[in-house]
Coordinates of C-alpha atoms in Angstrom, one line a residue:
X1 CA 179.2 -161.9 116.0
X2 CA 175.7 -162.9 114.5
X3 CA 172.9 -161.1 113.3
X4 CA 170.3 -162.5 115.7
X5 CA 167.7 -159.7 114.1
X6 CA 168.0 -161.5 110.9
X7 CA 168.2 -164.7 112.5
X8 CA 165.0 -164.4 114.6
X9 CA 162.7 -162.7 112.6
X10 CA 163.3 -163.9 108.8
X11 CA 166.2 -167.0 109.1
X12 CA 164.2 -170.2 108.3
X13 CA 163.0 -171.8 111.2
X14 CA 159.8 -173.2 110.3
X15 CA 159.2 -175.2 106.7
X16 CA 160.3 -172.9 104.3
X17 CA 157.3 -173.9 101.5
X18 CA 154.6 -173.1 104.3
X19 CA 152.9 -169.9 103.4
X20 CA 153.8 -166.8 105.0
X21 CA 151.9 -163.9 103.0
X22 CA 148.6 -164.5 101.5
X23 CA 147.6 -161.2 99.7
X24 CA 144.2 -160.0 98.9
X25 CA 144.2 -161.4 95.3
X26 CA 144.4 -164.6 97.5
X27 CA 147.7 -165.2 95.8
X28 CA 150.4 -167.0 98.6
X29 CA 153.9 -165.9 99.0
X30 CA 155.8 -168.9 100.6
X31 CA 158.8 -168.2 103.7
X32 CA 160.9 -169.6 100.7
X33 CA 159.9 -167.2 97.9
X34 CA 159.7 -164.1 101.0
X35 CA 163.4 -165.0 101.6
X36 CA 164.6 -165.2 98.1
X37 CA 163.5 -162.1 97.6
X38 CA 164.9 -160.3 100.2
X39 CA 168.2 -161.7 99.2
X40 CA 168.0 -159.9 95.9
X41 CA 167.0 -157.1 97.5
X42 CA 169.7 -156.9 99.6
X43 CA 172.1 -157.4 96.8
X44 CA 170.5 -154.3 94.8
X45 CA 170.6 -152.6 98.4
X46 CA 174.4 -153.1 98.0
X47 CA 174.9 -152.3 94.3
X48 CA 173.3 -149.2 95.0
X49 CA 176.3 -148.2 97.4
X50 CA 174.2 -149.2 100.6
X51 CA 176.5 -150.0 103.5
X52 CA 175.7 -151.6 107.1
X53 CA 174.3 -148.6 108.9
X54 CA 173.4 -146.5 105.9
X55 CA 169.8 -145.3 106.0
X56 CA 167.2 -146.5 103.6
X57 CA 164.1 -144.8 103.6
X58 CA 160.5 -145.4 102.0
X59 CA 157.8 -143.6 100.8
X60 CA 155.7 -146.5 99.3
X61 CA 152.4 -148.6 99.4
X62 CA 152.1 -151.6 101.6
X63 CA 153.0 -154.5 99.5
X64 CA 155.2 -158.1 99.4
X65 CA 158.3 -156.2 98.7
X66 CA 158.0 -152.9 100.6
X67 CA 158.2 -155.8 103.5
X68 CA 161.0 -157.5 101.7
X69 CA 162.6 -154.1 102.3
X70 CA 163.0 -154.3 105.6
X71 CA 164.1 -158.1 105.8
X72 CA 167.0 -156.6 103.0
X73 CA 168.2 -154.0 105.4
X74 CA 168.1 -155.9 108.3
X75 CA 170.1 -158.8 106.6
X76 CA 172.7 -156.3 104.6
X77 CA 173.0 -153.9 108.0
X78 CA 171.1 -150.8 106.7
X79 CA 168.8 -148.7 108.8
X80 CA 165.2 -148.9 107.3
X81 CA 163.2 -145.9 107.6
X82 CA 159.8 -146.1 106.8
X83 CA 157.7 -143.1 105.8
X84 CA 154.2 -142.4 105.8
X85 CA 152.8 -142.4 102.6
X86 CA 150.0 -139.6 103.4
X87 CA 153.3 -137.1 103.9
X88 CA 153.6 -133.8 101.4
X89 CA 157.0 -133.1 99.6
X90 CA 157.6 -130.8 102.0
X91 CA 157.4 -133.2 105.0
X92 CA 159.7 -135.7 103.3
X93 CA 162.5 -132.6 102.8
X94 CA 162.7 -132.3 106.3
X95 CA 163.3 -136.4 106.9
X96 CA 165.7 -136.6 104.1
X97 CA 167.6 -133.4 105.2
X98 CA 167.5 -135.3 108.7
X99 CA 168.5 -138.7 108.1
X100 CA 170.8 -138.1 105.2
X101 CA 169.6 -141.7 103.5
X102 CA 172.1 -143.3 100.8
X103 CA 169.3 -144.6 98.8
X104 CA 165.7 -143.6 99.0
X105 CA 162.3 -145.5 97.4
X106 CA 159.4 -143.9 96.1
X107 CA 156.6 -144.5 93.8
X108 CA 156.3 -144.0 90.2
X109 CA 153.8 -141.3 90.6
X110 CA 155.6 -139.3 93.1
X111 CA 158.9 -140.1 91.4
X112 CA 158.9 -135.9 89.9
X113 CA 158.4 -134.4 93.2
X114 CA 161.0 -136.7 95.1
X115 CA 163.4 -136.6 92.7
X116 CA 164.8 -132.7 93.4
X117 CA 164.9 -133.5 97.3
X118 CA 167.3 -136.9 96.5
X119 CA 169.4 -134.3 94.5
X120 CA 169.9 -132.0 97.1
X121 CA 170.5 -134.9 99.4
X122 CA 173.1 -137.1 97.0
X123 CA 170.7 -140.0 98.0
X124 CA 170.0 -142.3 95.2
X125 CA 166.2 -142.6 93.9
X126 CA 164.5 -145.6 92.5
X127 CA 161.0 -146.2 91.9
X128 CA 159.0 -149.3 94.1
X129 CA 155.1 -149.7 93.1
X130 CA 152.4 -151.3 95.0
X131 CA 152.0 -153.8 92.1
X132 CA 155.9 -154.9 92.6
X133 CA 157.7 -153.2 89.6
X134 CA 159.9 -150.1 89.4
X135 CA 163.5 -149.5 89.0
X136 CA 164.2 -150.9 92.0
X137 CA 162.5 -154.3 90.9
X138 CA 164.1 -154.6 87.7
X139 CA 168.0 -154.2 89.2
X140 CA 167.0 -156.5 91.5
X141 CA 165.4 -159.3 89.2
X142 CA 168.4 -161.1 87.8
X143 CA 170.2 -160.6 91.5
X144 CA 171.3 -164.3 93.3
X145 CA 168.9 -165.6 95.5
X146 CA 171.0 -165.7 98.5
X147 CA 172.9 -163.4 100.2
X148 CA 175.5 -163.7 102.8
X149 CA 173.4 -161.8 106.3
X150 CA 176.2 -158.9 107.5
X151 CA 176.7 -159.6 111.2
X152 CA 175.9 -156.9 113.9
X153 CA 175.7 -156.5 117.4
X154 CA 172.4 -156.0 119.4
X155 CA 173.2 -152.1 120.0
X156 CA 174.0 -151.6 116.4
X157 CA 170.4 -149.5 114.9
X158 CA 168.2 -151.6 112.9
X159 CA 165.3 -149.4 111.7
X160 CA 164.7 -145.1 112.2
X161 CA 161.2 -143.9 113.1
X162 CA 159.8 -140.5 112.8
X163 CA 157.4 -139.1 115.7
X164 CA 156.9 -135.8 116.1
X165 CA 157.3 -133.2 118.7
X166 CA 155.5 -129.9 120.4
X167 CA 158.0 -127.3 118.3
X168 CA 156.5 -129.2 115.3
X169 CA 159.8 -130.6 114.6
X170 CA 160.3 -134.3 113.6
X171 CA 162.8 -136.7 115.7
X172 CA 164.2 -140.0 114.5
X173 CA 163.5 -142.4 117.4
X174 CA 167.1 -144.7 117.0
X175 CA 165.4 -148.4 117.5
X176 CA 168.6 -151.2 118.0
X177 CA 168.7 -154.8 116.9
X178 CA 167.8 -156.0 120.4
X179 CA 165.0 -153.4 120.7
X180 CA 163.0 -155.2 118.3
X181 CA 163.8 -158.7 118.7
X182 CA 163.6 -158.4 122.7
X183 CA 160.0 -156.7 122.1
X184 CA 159.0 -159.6 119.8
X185 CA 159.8 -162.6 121.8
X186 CA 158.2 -161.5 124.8
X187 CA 155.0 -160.1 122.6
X188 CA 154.9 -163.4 121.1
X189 CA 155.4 -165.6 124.0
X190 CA 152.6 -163.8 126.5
X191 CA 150.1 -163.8 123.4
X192 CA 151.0 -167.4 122.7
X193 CA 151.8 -166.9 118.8
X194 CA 152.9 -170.3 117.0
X195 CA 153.2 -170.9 113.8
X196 CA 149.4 -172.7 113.6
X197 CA 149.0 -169.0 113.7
X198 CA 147.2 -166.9 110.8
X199 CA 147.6 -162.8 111.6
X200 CA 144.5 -160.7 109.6
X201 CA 147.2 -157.6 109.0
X202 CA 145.4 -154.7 107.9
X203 CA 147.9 -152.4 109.5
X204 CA 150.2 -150.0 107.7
X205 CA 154.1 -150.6 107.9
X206 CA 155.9 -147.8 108.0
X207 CA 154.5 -147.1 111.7
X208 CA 155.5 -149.6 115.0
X209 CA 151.7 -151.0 115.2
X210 CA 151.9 -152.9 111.8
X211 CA 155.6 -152.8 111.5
X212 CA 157.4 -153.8 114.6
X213 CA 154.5 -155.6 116.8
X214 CA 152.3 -156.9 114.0
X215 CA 155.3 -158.1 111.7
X216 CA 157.9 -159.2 114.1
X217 CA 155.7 -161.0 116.4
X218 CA 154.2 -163.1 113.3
X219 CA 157.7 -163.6 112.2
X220 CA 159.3 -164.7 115.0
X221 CA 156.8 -167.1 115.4
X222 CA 156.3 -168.9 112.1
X223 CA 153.1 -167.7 111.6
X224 CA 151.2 -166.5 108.1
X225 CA 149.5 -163.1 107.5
X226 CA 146.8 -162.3 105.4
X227 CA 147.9 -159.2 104.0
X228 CA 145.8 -156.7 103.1
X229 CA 146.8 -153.1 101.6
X230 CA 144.7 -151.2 104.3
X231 CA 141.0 -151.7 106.0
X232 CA 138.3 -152.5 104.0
X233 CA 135.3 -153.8 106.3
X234 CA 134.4 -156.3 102.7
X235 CA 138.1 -157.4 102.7
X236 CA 138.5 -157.9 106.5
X237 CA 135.3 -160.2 107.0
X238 CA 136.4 -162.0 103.7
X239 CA 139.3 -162.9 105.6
X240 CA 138.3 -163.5 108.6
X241 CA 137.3 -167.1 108.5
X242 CA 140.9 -168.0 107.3
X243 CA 142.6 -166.0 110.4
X244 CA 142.8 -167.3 114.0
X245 CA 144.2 -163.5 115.5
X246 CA 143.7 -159.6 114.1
X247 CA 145.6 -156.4 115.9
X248 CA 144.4 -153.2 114.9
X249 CA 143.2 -149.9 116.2
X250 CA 140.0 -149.4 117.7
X251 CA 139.0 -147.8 114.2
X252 CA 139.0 -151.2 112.9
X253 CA 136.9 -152.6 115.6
X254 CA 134.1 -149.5 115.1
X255 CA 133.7 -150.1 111.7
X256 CA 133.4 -153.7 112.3
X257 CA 130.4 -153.3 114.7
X258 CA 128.9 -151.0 112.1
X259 CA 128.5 -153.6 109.4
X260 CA 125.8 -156.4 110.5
X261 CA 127.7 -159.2 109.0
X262 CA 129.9 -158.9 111.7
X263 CA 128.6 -161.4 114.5
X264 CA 129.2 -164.0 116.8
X265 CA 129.5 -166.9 113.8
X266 CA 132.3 -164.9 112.2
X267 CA 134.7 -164.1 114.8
X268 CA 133.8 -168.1 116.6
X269 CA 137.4 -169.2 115.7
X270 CA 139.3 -166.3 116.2
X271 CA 141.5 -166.6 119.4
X272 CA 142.3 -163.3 119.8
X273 CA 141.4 -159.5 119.2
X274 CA 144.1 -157.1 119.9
X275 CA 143.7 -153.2 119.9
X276 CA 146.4 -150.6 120.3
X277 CA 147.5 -147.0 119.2
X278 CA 144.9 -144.9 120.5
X279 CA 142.5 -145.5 123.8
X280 CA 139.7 -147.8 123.0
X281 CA 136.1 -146.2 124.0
X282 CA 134.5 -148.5 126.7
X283 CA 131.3 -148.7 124.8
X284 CA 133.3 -150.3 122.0
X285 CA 134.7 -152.9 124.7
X286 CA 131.1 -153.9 125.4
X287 CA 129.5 -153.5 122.3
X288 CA 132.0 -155.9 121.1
X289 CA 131.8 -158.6 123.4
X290 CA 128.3 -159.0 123.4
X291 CA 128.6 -159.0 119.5
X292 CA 131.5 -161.7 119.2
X293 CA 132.0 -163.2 123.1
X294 CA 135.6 -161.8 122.2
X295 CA 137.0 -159.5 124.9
X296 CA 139.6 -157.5 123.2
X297 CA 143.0 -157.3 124.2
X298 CA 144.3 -154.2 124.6
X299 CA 147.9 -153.1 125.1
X300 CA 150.0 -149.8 125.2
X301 CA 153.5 -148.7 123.9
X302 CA 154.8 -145.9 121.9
X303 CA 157.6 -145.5 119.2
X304 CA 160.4 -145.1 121.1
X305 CA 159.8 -148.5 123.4
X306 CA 157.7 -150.7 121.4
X307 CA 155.0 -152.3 123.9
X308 CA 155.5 -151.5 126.8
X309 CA 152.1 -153.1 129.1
X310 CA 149.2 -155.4 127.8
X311 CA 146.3 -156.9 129.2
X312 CA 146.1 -160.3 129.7
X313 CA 145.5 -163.5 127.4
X314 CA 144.5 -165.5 130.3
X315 CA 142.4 -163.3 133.3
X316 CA 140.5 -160.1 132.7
X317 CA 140.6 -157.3 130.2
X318 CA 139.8 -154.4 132.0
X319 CA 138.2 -152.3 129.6
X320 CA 139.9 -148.6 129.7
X321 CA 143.1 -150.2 131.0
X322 CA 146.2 -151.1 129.1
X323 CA 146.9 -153.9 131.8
X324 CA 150.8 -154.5 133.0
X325 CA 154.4 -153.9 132.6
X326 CA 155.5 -156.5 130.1
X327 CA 158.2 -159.4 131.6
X328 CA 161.4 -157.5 131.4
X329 CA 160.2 -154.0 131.8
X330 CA 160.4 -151.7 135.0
X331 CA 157.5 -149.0 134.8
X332 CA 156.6 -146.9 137.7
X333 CA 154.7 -143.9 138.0
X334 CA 156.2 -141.0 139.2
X335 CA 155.8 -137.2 139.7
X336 CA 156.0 -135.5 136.7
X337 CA 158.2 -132.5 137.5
X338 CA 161.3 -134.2 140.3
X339 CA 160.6 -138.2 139.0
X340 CA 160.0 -139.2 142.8
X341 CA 158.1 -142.4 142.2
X342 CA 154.6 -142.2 143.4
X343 CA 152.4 -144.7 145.1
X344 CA 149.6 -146.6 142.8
X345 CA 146.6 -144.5 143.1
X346 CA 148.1 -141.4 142.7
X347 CA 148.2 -139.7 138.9
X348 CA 152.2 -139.1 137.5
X349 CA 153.8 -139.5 134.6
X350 CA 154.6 -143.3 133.1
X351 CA 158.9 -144.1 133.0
X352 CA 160.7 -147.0 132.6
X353 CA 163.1 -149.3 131.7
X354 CA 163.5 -152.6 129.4
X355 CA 165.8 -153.9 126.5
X356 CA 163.1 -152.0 124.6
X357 CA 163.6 -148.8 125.0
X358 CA 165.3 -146.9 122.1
X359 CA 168.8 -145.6 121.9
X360 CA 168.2 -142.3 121.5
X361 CA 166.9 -139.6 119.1
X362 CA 169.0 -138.9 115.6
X363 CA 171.3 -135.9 115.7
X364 CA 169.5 -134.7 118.9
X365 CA 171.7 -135.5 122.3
X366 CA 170.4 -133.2 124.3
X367 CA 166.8 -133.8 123.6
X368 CA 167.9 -137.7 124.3
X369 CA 168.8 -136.6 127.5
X370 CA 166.2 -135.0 128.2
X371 CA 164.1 -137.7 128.2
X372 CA 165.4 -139.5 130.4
X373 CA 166.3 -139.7 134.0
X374 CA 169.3 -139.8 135.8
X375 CA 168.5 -142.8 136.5
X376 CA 168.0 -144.3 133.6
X377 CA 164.0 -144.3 133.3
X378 CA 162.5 -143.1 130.1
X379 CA 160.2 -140.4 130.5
X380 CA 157.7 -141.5 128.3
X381 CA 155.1 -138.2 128.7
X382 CA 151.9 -140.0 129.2
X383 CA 150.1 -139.6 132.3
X384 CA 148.5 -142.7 134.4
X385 CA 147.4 -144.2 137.2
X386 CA 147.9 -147.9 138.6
X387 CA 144.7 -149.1 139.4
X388 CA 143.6 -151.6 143.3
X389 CA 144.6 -154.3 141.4
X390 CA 147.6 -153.6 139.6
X391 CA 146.5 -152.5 136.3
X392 CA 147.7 -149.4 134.2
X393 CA 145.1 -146.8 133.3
X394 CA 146.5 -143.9 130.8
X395 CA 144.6 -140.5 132.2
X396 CA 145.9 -138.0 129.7
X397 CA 148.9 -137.1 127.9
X398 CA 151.2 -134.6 128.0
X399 CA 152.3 -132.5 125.3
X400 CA 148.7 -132.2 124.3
X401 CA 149.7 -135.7 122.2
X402 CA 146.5 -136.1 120.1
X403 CA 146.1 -139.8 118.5
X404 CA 143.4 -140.3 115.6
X405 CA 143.2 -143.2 114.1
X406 CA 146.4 -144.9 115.9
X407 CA 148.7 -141.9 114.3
X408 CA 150.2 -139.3 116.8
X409 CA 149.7 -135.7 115.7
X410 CA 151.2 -133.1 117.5
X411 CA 148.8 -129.6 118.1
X412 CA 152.0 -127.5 117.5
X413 CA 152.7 -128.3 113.5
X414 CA 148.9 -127.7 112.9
X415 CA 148.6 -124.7 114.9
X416 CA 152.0 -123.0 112.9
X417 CA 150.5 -123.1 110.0
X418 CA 147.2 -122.3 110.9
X419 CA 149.0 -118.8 112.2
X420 CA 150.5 -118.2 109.1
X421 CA 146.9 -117.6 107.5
X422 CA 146.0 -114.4 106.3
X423 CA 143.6 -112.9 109.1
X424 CA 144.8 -115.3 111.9
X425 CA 146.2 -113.9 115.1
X426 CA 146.2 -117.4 117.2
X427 CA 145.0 -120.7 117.1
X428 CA 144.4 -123.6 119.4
X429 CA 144.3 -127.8 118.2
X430 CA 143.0 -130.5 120.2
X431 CA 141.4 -133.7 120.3
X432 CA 137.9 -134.7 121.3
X433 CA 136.4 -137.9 121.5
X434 CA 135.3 -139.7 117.7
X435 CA 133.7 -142.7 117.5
X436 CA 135.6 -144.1 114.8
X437 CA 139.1 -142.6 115.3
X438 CA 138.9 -142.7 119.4
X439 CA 140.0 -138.5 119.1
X440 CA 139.7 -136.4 116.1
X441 CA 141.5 -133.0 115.4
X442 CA 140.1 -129.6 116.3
X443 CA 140.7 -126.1 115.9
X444 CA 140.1 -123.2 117.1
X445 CA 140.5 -119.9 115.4
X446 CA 141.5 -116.2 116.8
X447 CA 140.5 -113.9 114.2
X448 CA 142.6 -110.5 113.9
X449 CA 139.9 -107.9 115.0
X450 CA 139.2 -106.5 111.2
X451 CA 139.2 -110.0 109.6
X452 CA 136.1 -112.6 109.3
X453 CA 137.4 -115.6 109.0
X454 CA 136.7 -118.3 106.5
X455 CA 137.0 -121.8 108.2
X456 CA 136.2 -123.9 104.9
X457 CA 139.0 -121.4 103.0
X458 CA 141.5 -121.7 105.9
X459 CA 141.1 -125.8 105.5
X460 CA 141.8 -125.2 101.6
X461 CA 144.9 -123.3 102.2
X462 CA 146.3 -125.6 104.6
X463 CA 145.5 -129.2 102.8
X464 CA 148.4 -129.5 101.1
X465 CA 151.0 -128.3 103.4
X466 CA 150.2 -131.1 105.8
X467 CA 149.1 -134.9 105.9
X468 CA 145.4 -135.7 105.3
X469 CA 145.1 -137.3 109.1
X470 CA 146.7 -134.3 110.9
X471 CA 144.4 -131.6 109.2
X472 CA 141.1 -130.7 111.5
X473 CA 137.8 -132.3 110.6
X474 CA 136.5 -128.7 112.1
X475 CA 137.9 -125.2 112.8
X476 CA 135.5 -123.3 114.8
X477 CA 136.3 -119.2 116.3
X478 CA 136.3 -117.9 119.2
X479 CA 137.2 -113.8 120.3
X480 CA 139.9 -115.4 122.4
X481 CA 141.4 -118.1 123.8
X482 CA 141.1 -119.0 127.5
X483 CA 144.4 -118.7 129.5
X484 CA 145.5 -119.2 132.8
X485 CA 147.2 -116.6 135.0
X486 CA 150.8 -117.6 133.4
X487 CA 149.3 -117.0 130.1
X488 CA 149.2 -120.6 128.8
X489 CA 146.1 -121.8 127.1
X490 CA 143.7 -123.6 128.9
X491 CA 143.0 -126.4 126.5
X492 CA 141.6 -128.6 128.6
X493 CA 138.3 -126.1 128.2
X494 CA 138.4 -126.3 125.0
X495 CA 138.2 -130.1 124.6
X496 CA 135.4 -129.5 127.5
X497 CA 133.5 -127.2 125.7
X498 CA 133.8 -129.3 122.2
X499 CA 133.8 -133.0 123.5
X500 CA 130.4 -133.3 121.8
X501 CA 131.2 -132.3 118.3
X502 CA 131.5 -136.3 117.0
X503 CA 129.2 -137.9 119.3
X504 CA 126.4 -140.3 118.1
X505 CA 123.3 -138.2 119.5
X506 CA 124.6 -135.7 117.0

């Protein structure tokens, strides 16, 4: 037994001295000097009492090493668990309580804060810096180069991610060996990576965009990345003329068509424009093409399957489509409720099956089997129609799933503590359009008759409870909430009624 992860994505099969990272100091990190030092960190994964299957989870900047990371677990048999790095203290409680790591990484600056949740845990802490130092760093500085990969099998779990769910309560989406590298190869093969390649990555990594399709795909192929910390429109059209390919979410691609530097000269060598994460507006499609001459590719998956459908490289990019089933996958649309399969045409929810599809959530069997059929089709959630010629169009989603900026934020955590405000009797959160997120959050407020509600104090008291992207960019009030017969709240009104908030005319 191999460890065809390892082998796949990081072993050396392309020239070792080409470059593989070049970060935004312009400095280049060879395959050889990437590899090197994901040996030593998996020898200081080890020291630290790390053992194939143990979880290892992150709280740190984007950078050379927190990338290393992952190539260490993967090569010493750890689960990596990335963690967003916009989550409070009292988010990561609930993931360490959850996933039990042996060792978790944090930043200098949060190091205070982290350091009584590793306690209650028995995790280890070390520090891990955007600039490359930290604890962490020095143990692993005088480690040996190489390090002998720990063989597993394809089932065996290679990496946790968090997504969250309507009762506001986190689940780890188990992703196998096989799930990633399966995903990878065919991702790489339909959009025709090589290793003459040159990915713009602007992407964070602690979520599947950056991590898992971004990442994989560019190492599976032998291609380089420029790798930037986040977006920055100055540092993206820098790098644009050294980079034949870019994937990012249609918040990149807005702000791009907002700056005037950004024309047809700039993007002439790029071969391809991918989008994903959240639904890309079909004005953007436009406005971009007649901009560039680049039709953007765009593609859909979640994190429990990886990609699941893209448009095509070769043939047309229908613009508010997410194109087909990738090679490998089984997708139909069926009826939400009894999982008959439905005709195309018809509206139903999007299942299916692939060597993609994750192994289950931690901890949580019989919410794993709840998602799924007794068939074996994964219910993914996400309403959708196949289109006359075969292409997948995503109408809705259920679960009130709102995605800003490519994140998923779930109405339910916002709305809980929105209710435990002083002079709150209800609330309601949803997403309406935004020009430069594709949704943004909302709110709605239900005062209790003898308060008057303060929306700009209400924002105040909730800012550091919960992530910077999940809070509302507006709470408005209402005297009530509109309800069907049953009771349940009729949010499709209120998106209705506030669709307008973010759009250009005001």
């Amino acid at each position: 037994m191999g460890n065809a992860l390892y082998d796949g994505l990081f072993a050396p099969h392309q020239d070792r001295h080409s470059p593989f990272l070049i970060n935004r100091s312009g400095d280049i990190v060879t395959h050889d000097a990437f590899l090197k030092l994901a040996a030593r960190f998996a020898h200081t994964l080890v020291a630290q009492g790390v053992r194939p299957g143990d979880r290892v989870a992150l709280q740190i900047a984007k950078s050379t090493e927190a990338l290393a990371l992952y190539a260490a677990c993967v090569q010493c048999g750890a689960v990596y668990l990335p963690l967003n790095i916009a989550y409070t203290p009292t988010d990561l409680a609930y993931f360490v309580e959850d996933a039990t790591p042996q060792l978790i990484l944090c930043d200098d600056a949060s190091y205070d804060d982290v350091r009584p949740i590793a306690a209650v845990s028995g995790a280890s802490l070390m520090t891990l810096d955007a600039d490359g130092t930290g604890s962490f760093a020095d143990a692993a500085s005088s480690a040996p180069e190489t390090f002998a990969t720990v063989p597993r099998a394809g089932t065996d779990l290679a990496a946790f991610l968090y997504t969250s769910g309507t009762t506001g309560r986190s689940k780890g989406a188990m992703l196998s060996h096989d799930n990633l590298l399966s995903n990878a190869q065919v991702l790489k093969d339909i959009w025709e990576f090589t290793d003459r390649d040159r990915l713009l990555h602007a992407l964070p990594i602690f979520h599947t965009h950056g991590l898992f399709v971004a990442t994989n795909v560019a190492l599976l192929a032998g291609s380089s990345m420029v790798f930037l910390p986040s977006f920055d429109t100055d540092d993206v059209i820098a790098a644009l003329p050294q980079c034949t390919a870019m994937m990012g979410v249609p918040t990149f691609y807005t702000r791009l068509l907002g700056d005037p530097r950004f024309n047809t000269a700039l993007a002439a060598h790029m071969r391809v424009f991918i989008s994903g994460s959240a639904p890309l507006l079909a004005d953007t499609h436009k406005e971009f093409e007649e901009r560039t001459g680049h039709r953007i590719l765009e593609r859909y998956g979640m994190t429990e399957t990886n990609m699941i459908t893209s448009n095509p490289l070769h043939g047309e990019r229908r613009a508010g489509t997410v194109g087909f089933a990738l090679p490998g996958i089984d997708l139909r649309i069926a009826d939400p409720e009894s999982g008959t399969p439905l005709p195309d045409g018809e509206i139903g929810v999007v299942e299916l099956k692939g060597p993609n599809v994750f192994q289950g959530y931690w901890q949580m069997p019989e919410k794993t089997r709840a998602e799924f059929r007794d068939d074996g089709y994964f219910i993914t959630g996400d309403l959708a129609v196949i289109d006359e010629a075969g292409y997948l169009r995503i109408v809705g989603r259920a679960r009130d799933l709102i995605i800003s900026g490519g994140y998923n934020i779930y109405p339910k955590e916002v709305e809980l503590l929105l209710d435990e405000q002083i002079g709150v009797k209800e609330s309601a959160v949803f997403g309406v359009p935004h020009p430069d997120f594709g949704e943004a959050v909302v709110g709605v407020i239900v005062a209790h008759s003898e308060a008057v509600p303060d929306t700009a104090a209400l924002m105040a008291a909730i800012s550091g409870k919960i992530a910077r992207f999940k809070q509302p960019k507006h709470l408005f009030t209402e005297a009530e909430l509109p309800r069907n017969t049953m009771g349940k709240v009729q949010k499709n009104i209120l998106r209705e009624r506030y669709k307008s908030v973010f759009s250009k005319a005001t």
